[in-house]
XYZ file of C-alpha atoms in Angstrom:
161
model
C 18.267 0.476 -3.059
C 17.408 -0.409 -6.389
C 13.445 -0.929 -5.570
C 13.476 2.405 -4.010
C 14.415 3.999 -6.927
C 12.634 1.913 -9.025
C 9.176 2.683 -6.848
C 10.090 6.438 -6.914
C 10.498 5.868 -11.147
C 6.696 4.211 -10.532
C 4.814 7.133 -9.472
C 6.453 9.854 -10.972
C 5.285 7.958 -14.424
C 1.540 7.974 -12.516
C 1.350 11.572 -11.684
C 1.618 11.132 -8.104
C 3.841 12.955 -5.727
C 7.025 11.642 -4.840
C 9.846 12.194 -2.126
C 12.677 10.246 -2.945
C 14.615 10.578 0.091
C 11.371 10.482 2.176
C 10.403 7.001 0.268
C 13.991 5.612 0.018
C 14.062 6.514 4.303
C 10.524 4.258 5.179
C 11.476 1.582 2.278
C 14.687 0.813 3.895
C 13.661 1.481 7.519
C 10.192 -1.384 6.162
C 12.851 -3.703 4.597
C 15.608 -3.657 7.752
C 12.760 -3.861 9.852
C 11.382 -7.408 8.052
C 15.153 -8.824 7.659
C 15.341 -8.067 11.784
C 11.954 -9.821 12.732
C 11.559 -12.001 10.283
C 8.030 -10.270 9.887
C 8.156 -9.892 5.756
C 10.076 -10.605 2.876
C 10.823 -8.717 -0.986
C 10.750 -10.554 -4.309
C 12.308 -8.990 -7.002
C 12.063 -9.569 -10.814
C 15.176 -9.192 -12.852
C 15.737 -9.633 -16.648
C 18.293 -12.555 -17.882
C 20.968 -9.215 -17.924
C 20.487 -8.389 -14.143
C 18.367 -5.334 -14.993
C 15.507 -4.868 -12.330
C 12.567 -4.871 -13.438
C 10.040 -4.634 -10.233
C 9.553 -6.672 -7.077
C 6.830 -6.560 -3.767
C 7.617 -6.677 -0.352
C 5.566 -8.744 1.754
C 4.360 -8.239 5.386
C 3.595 -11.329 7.840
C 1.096 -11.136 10.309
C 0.259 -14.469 12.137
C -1.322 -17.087 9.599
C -1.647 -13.877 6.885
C 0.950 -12.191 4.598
C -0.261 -9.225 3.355
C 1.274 -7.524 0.260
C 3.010 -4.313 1.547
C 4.559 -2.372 -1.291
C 5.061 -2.976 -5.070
C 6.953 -1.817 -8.130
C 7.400 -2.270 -11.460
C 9.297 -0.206 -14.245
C 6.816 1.519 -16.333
C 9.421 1.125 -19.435
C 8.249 -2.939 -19.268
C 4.536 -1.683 -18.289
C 3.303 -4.161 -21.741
C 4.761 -7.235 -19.029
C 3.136 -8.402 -16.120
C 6.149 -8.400 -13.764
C 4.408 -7.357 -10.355
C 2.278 -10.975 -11.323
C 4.917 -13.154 -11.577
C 6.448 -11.640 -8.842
C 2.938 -12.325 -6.416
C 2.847 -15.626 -7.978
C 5.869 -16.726 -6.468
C 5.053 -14.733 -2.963
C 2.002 -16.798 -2.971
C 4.120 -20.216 -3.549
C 6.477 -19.088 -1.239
C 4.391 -18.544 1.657
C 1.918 -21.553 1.421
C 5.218 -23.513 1.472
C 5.845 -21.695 4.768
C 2.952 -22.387 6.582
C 0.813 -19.503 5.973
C -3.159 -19.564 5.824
C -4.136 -16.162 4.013
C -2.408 -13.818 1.232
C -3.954 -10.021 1.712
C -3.836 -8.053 -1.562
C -4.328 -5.431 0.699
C -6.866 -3.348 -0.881
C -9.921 -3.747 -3.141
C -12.253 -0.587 -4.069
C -15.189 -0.953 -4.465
C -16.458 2.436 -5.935
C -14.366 2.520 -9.174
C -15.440 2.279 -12.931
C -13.251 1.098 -16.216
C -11.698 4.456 -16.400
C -9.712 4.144 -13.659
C -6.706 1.883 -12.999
C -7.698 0.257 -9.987
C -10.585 -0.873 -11.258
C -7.972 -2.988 -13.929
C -6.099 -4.082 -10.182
C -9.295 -5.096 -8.605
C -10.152 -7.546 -11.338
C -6.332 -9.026 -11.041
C -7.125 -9.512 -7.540
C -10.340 -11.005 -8.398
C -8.964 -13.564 -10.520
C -7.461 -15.423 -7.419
C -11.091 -15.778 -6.211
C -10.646 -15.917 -2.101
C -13.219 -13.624 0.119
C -13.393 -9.795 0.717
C -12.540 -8.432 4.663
C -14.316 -5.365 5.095
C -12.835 -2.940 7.723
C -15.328 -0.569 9.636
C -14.486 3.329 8.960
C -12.970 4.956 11.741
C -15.107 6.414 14.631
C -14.261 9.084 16.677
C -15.272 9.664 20.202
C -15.236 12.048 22.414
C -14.830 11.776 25.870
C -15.108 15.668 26.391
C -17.346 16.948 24.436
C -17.725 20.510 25.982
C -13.561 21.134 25.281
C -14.462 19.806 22.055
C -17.408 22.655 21.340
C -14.840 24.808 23.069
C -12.094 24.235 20.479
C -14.205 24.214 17.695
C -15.463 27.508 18.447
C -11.903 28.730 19.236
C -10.496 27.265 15.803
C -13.443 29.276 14.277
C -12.353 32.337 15.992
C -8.745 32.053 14.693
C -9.867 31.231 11.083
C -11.682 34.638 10.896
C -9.393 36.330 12.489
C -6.626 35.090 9.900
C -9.145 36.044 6.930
C-alpha cells in the first residue's frame, strides 16, 4: 500500500500523469498476483525509523527476472535507494537459481538532457548484453475490408468536421 502511494508520489514529482486508484488497482492486482504464483517478488528500502523510502518489484520468467516496477521518494532523490534496492534483487535471485536479470528497458535514442539517458548508463555499469525486440508488424489477412474501413473511417472524420 505504501509503494503504491509512494510510486504515485514518483511521477507526480516527474510531470507525468497519474491515477492513483487506477495505479494502486494494477500494483496490488501485480503484487497478489506474484505472492499467488510465486512468479515475482518486491524489495523495499526503509530508513532505520521505518519510513519507506522506495522499493522494485521483480517479475520471474523461467531462468530471467526482469525488473517490473520501481519507486523511490523524490524527497531522498540525492540517495541512490532504487540501487541498493536492485543490488540486493540481483543477490537474491542468483542465490535462487536464476540465469539473467532484465533491466527491462534501454533507449537507445536519448542525449544528456534527458533522464534516461542518466538510467541507461546505471544499467550500463552492470555490463551484461543488450536483447533487441523486433517492432511490431501488422498483417492483414483482409486487406480489401481493410481499404474498406479505412475509407469508411475517412468518411466519418469529414463528416464529423
Amino acid at each position: 500500500n505504501g509503494f503504491c502511494e509512494l510510486y504515485g508520489k514518483m511521477n507526480r514529482e516527474r510531470g507525468l500523469p497519474v491515477d492513483d486508484i487506477q495505479n494502486k488497482a494494477f500494483l496490488r492486482t501485480a503484487y497478489d498476483f506474484m505472492k499467488r504464483t510465486g512468479q515475482g517478488d518486491c524489495l523495499i528500502v526503509k530508513d532505520d525509523a521505518g519510513h519507506l523510502l522506495g522499493g522494485i518489484m521483480l517479475l520471474y520468467q523461467g531462468k530471467t527476472v526482469r525488473y517490473f516496477k520501481g519507486a523511490s521518494d523524490p524527497a531522498y532523490r540525492h540517495v541512490p535507494i532504487l540501487h541498493l534496492a536492485i543490488w540486493e534483487g540481483i543477490k537474491k535471485t542468483k542465490a535462487l537459481g536464476f540465469h539473467y536479470f532484465d533491466f527491462w528497458g534501454y533507449n537507445h535514442f536519448v542525449n544528456e538532457n534527458d533522464q534516461v539517458f542518466y538510467i541507461n548508463r546505471f544499467k550500463k555499469g552492470f555490463g551484461g548484453s543488450y536483447s533487441f525486440y523486433p517492432k511490431k508488424m501488422y498483417f492483414l489477412f483482409k486487406p480489401m475490408m481493410y481499404r474498406l474501413y479505412r475509407m469508411l473511417t475517412g468518411f466519418k472524420k469529414r463528416w464529423e468536421r
